[in-house]
Amino acid sequence: MAFTANAQAQRQGRLAPEVNRILYVRNLPYKISAEDMYDIFGKYGPIRQIRVGSKQDTRGTAFVVYEDIYDAKNACEHLSGFNVCGRYIVVLYHQVQRAFAKMDKGKKAEEIEKAKAKYGVSTAEK
């Protein structure tokens, strides 16, 4: 009973704004599998999804989505700096706003102009 009362008291506290259910994991070994990730991260609560990067620019990274925000918080606190196959992993909260802010706006504008020219779309007022 003491465990459940402690867990309820912990859950009533306020969480930092950056805390969410999605964790971004960096510095993973390239050959790690999703099953290995479930073994490591599943100890902290039920997992909804794990996505391990497989392309050249996403290798060594993964996203882990927990069912509960408190499980994600617990995993982030305990696994950041954890040694996996000789590599110390970095576990962060995924921040959607920062991910989209990093997009190269000039490159996107150039792509839009190319698409407009290709399809004959004009935005000039009549």
PDB file of C-alpha atoms in Angstrom:
ATOM      1  CA  MET A   1       0.000   0.000   0.000  1.00  0.00           C
ATOM      2  CA  ALA A   2       2.855   2.400   0.720  1.00  0.00           C
ATOM      3  CA  PHE A   3       4.096   2.048  -2.866  1.00  0.00           C
ATOM      4  CA  THR A   4       0.754   3.054  -4.406  1.00  0.00           C
ATOM      5  CA  ALA A   5       0.364   6.015  -2.042  1.00  0.00           C
ATOM      6  CA  ASN A   6       3.880   7.180  -2.940  1.00  0.00           C
ATOM      7  CA  ALA A   7       3.184   6.763  -6.666  1.00  0.00           C
ATOM      8  CA  GLN A   8      -0.059   8.748  -6.381  1.00  0.00           C
ATOM      9  CA  ALA A   9       1.697  11.551  -4.506  1.00  0.00           C
ATOM     10  CA  GLN A  10       4.398  11.650  -7.171  1.00  0.00           C
ATOM     11  CA  ARG A  11       1.823  11.804  -9.978  1.00  0.00           C
ATOM     12  CA  GLN A  12       0.018  14.758  -8.412  1.00  0.00           C
ATOM     13  CA  GLY A  13       3.161  16.895  -8.742  1.00  0.00           C
ATOM     14  CA  ARG A  14       3.575  19.147 -11.745  1.00  0.00           C
ATOM     15  CA  LEU A  15       5.793  18.063 -14.615  1.00  0.00           C
ATOM     16  CA  ALA A  16       8.187  20.286 -16.509  1.00  0.00           C
ATOM     17  CA  PRO A  17       6.747  21.533 -19.829  1.00  0.00           C
ATOM     18  CA  GLU A  18       9.268  19.618 -21.954  1.00  0.00           C
ATOM     19  CA  VAL A  19       8.267  16.242 -20.465  1.00  0.00           C
ATOM     20  CA  ASN A  20       6.206  14.085 -22.817  1.00  0.00           C
ATOM     21  CA  ARG A  21       5.630  10.434 -23.729  1.00  0.00           C
ATOM     22  CA  ILE A  22       8.075  10.439 -26.652  1.00  0.00           C
ATOM     23  CA  LEU A  23      11.783   9.977 -25.954  1.00  0.00           C
ATOM     24  CA  TYR A  24      14.538  10.664 -28.474  1.00  0.00           C
ATOM     25  CA  VAL A  25      17.560   8.392 -27.993  1.00  0.00           C
ATOM     26  CA  ARG A  26      20.997   9.154 -29.480  1.00  0.00           C
ATOM     27  CA  ASN A  27      24.413   7.487 -29.561  1.00  0.00           C
ATOM     28  CA  LEU A  28      22.995   3.987 -29.950  1.00  0.00           C
ATOM     29  CA  PRO A  29      25.087   1.189 -31.461  1.00  0.00           C
ATOM     30  CA  TYR A  30      24.291   0.894 -35.179  1.00  0.00           C
ATOM     31  CA  LYS A  31      23.452  -2.787 -34.904  1.00  0.00           C
ATOM     32  CA  ILE A  32      20.898  -2.477 -32.079  1.00  0.00           C
ATOM     33  CA  SER A  33      17.529  -4.063 -32.812  1.00  0.00           C
ATOM     34  CA  ALA A  34      14.034  -3.012 -31.782  1.00  0.00           C
ATOM     35  CA  GLU A  35      13.874  -6.100 -29.551  1.00  0.00           C
ATOM     36  CA  ASP A  36      16.987  -4.942 -27.686  1.00  0.00           C
ATOM     37  CA  MET A  37      15.378  -1.529 -27.275  1.00  0.00           C
ATOM     38  CA  TYR A  38      12.221  -3.127 -25.851  1.00  0.00           C
ATOM     39  CA  ASP A  39      14.379  -5.063 -23.374  1.00  0.00           C
ATOM     40  CA  ILE A  40      16.150  -1.898 -22.207  1.00  0.00           C
ATOM     41  CA  PHE A  41      13.240   0.561 -22.170  1.00  0.00           C
ATOM     42  CA  GLY A  42      10.438  -1.883 -21.328  1.00  0.00           C
ATOM     43  CA  LYS A  43      11.623  -2.114 -17.729  1.00  0.00           C
ATOM     44  CA  TYR A  44      10.162   1.341 -17.070  1.00  0.00           C
ATOM     45  CA  GLY A  45       6.625   0.744 -18.316  1.00  0.00           C
ATOM     46  CA  PRO A  46       4.474  -0.287 -21.268  1.00  0.00           C
ATOM     47  CA  ILE A  47       5.758   0.929 -24.629  1.00  0.00           C
ATOM     48  CA  ARG A  48       3.475   1.914 -27.473  1.00  0.00           C
ATOM     49  CA  GLN A  49       6.117   2.088 -30.219  1.00  0.00           C
ATOM     50  CA  ILE A  50       9.857   2.074 -30.890  1.00  0.00           C
ATOM     51  CA  ARG A  51      11.382   3.407 -34.105  1.00  0.00           C
ATOM     52  CA  VAL A  52      15.078   2.713 -34.659  1.00  0.00           C
ATOM     53  CA  GLY A  53      16.839   4.810 -37.324  1.00  0.00           C
ATOM     54  CA  SER A  54      17.979   2.751 -40.289  1.00  0.00           C
ATOM     55  CA  LYS A  55      19.017   5.326 -42.903  1.00  0.00           C
ATOM     56  CA  GLN A  56      22.489   6.836 -43.127  1.00  0.00           C
ATOM     57  CA  ASP A  57      21.494  10.095 -41.400  1.00  0.00           C
ATOM     58  CA  THR A  58      19.329   8.441 -38.692  1.00  0.00           C
ATOM     59  CA  ARG A  59      21.515   5.495 -37.684  1.00  0.00           C
ATOM     60  CA  GLY A  60      22.310   5.424 -33.989  1.00  0.00           C
ATOM     61  CA  THR A  61      19.056   7.135 -33.040  1.00  0.00           C
ATOM     62  CA  ALA A  62      15.603   5.963 -32.000  1.00  0.00           C
ATOM     63  CA  PHE A  63      12.239   7.205 -30.794  1.00  0.00           C
ATOM     64  CA  VAL A  64      10.548   5.433 -27.890  1.00  0.00           C
ATOM     65  CA  VAL A  65       6.864   6.155 -27.238  1.00  0.00           C
ATOM     66  CA  TYR A  66       5.494   5.178 -23.822  1.00  0.00           C
ATOM     67  CA  GLU A  67       1.848   4.679 -22.897  1.00  0.00           C
ATOM     68  CA  ASP A  68       2.239   6.856 -19.794  1.00  0.00           C
ATOM     69  CA  ILE A  69       4.103  10.143 -19.414  1.00  0.00           C
ATOM     70  CA  TYR A  70       5.397   9.175 -15.960  1.00  0.00           C
ATOM     71  CA  ASP A  71       6.968   5.998 -17.335  1.00  0.00           C
ATOM     72  CA  ALA A  72       8.731   8.090 -19.991  1.00  0.00           C
ATOM     73  CA  LYS A  73       9.968  10.505 -17.317  1.00  0.00           C
ATOM     74  CA  ASN A  74      11.296   7.633 -15.210  1.00  0.00           C
ATOM     75  CA  ALA A  75      13.061   6.042 -18.214  1.00  0.00           C
ATOM     76  CA  CYS A  76      14.609   9.359 -19.248  1.00  0.00           C
ATOM     77  CA  GLU A  77      15.957   9.970 -15.755  1.00  0.00           C
ATOM     78  CA  HIS A  78      17.405   6.470 -15.358  1.00  0.00           C
ATOM     79  CA  LEU A  79      18.659   5.636 -18.857  1.00  0.00           C
ATOM     80  CA  SER A  80      20.403   8.847 -19.877  1.00  0.00           C
ATOM     81  CA  GLY A  81      24.091   7.923 -19.697  1.00  0.00           C
ATOM     82  CA  PHE A  82      23.333   4.183 -19.629  1.00  0.00           C
ATOM     83  CA  ASN A  83      26.051   2.031 -21.248  1.00  0.00           C
ATOM     84  CA  VAL A  84      24.782  -0.027 -24.205  1.00  0.00           C
ATOM     85  CA  CYS A  85      27.440  -2.123 -25.980  1.00  0.00           C
ATOM     86  CA  GLY A  86      30.222   0.227 -24.906  1.00  0.00           C
ATOM     87  CA  ARG A  87      28.326   3.419 -25.847  1.00  0.00           C
ATOM     88  CA  TYR A  88      26.723   5.819 -23.396  1.00  0.00           C
ATOM     89  CA  ILE A  89      23.279   6.621 -24.725  1.00  0.00           C
ATOM     90  CA  VAL A  90      21.684  10.056 -24.542  1.00  0.00           C
ATOM     91  CA  VAL A  91      17.964  10.071 -23.749  1.00  0.00           C
ATOM     92  CA  LEU A  92      16.005  13.285 -24.299  1.00  0.00           C
ATOM     93  CA  TYR A  93      12.367  14.286 -24.509  1.00  0.00           C
ATOM     94  CA  HIS A  94      11.278  14.707 -28.122  1.00  0.00           C
ATOM     95  CA  GLN A  95      10.388  18.350 -28.747  1.00  0.00           C
ATOM     96  CA  VAL A  96       8.277  18.764 -31.857  1.00  0.00           C
ATOM     97  CA  GLN A  97       8.600  22.556 -31.921  1.00  0.00           C
ATOM     98  CA  ARG A  98      12.401  22.406 -31.949  1.00  0.00           C
ATOM     99  CA  ALA A  99      12.441  19.684 -34.614  1.00  0.00           C
ATOM    100  CA  PHE A 100      10.402  21.805 -37.027  1.00  0.00           C
ATOM    101  CA  ALA A 101      12.219  25.022 -36.131  1.00  0.00           C
ATOM    102  CA  LYS A 102      15.492  23.496 -37.328  1.00  0.00           C
ATOM    103  CA  MET A 103      14.197  23.002 -40.859  1.00  0.00           C
ATOM    104  CA  ASP A 104      16.057  25.121 -43.333  1.00  0.00           C
ATOM    105  CA  LYS A 105      13.470  27.747 -44.239  1.00  0.00           C
ATOM    106  CA  GLY A 106      15.421  28.937 -47.273  1.00  0.00           C
ATOM    107  CA  LYS A 107      15.532  25.433 -48.688  1.00  0.00           C
ATOM    108  CA  LYS A 108      11.802  25.018 -48.149  1.00  0.00           C
ATOM    109  CA  ALA A 109      11.066  28.338 -49.867  1.00  0.00           C
ATOM    110  CA  GLU A 110      13.190  27.245 -52.820  1.00  0.00           C
ATOM    111  CA  GLU A 111      11.300  23.943 -53.052  1.00  0.00           C
ATOM    112  CA  ILE A 112       7.986  25.821 -52.987  1.00  0.00           C
ATOM    113  CA  GLU A 113       9.098  28.108 -55.812  1.00  0.00           C
ATOM    114  CA  LYS A 114      10.180  25.103 -57.897  1.00  0.00           C
ATOM    115  CA  ALA A 115       6.824  23.426 -57.329  1.00  0.00           C
ATOM    116  CA  LYS A 116       4.981  26.628 -58.273  1.00  0.00           C
ATOM    117  CA  ALA A 117       6.989  26.891 -61.504  1.00  0.00           C
ATOM    118  CA  LYS A 118       6.466  23.212 -62.301  1.00  0.00           C
ATOM    119  CA  TYR A 119       2.692  23.370 -61.894  1.00  0.00           C
ATOM    120  CA  GLY A 120       2.192  26.929 -63.170  1.00  0.00           C
ATOM    121  CA  VAL A 121       0.863  28.287 -59.907  1.00  0.00           C
ATOM    122  CA  SER A 122       1.069  32.019 -59.334  1.00  0.00           C
ATOM    123  CA  THR A 123       0.550  33.794 -56.028  1.00  0.00           C
ATOM    124  CA  ALA A 124       0.552  37.307 -57.493  1.00  0.00           C
ATOM    125  CA  GLU A 125      -2.604  39.273 -56.776  1.00  0.00           C
ATOM    126  CA  LYS A 126      -4.800  40.220 -59.714  1.00  0.00           C
TER     127      LYS A 126
END
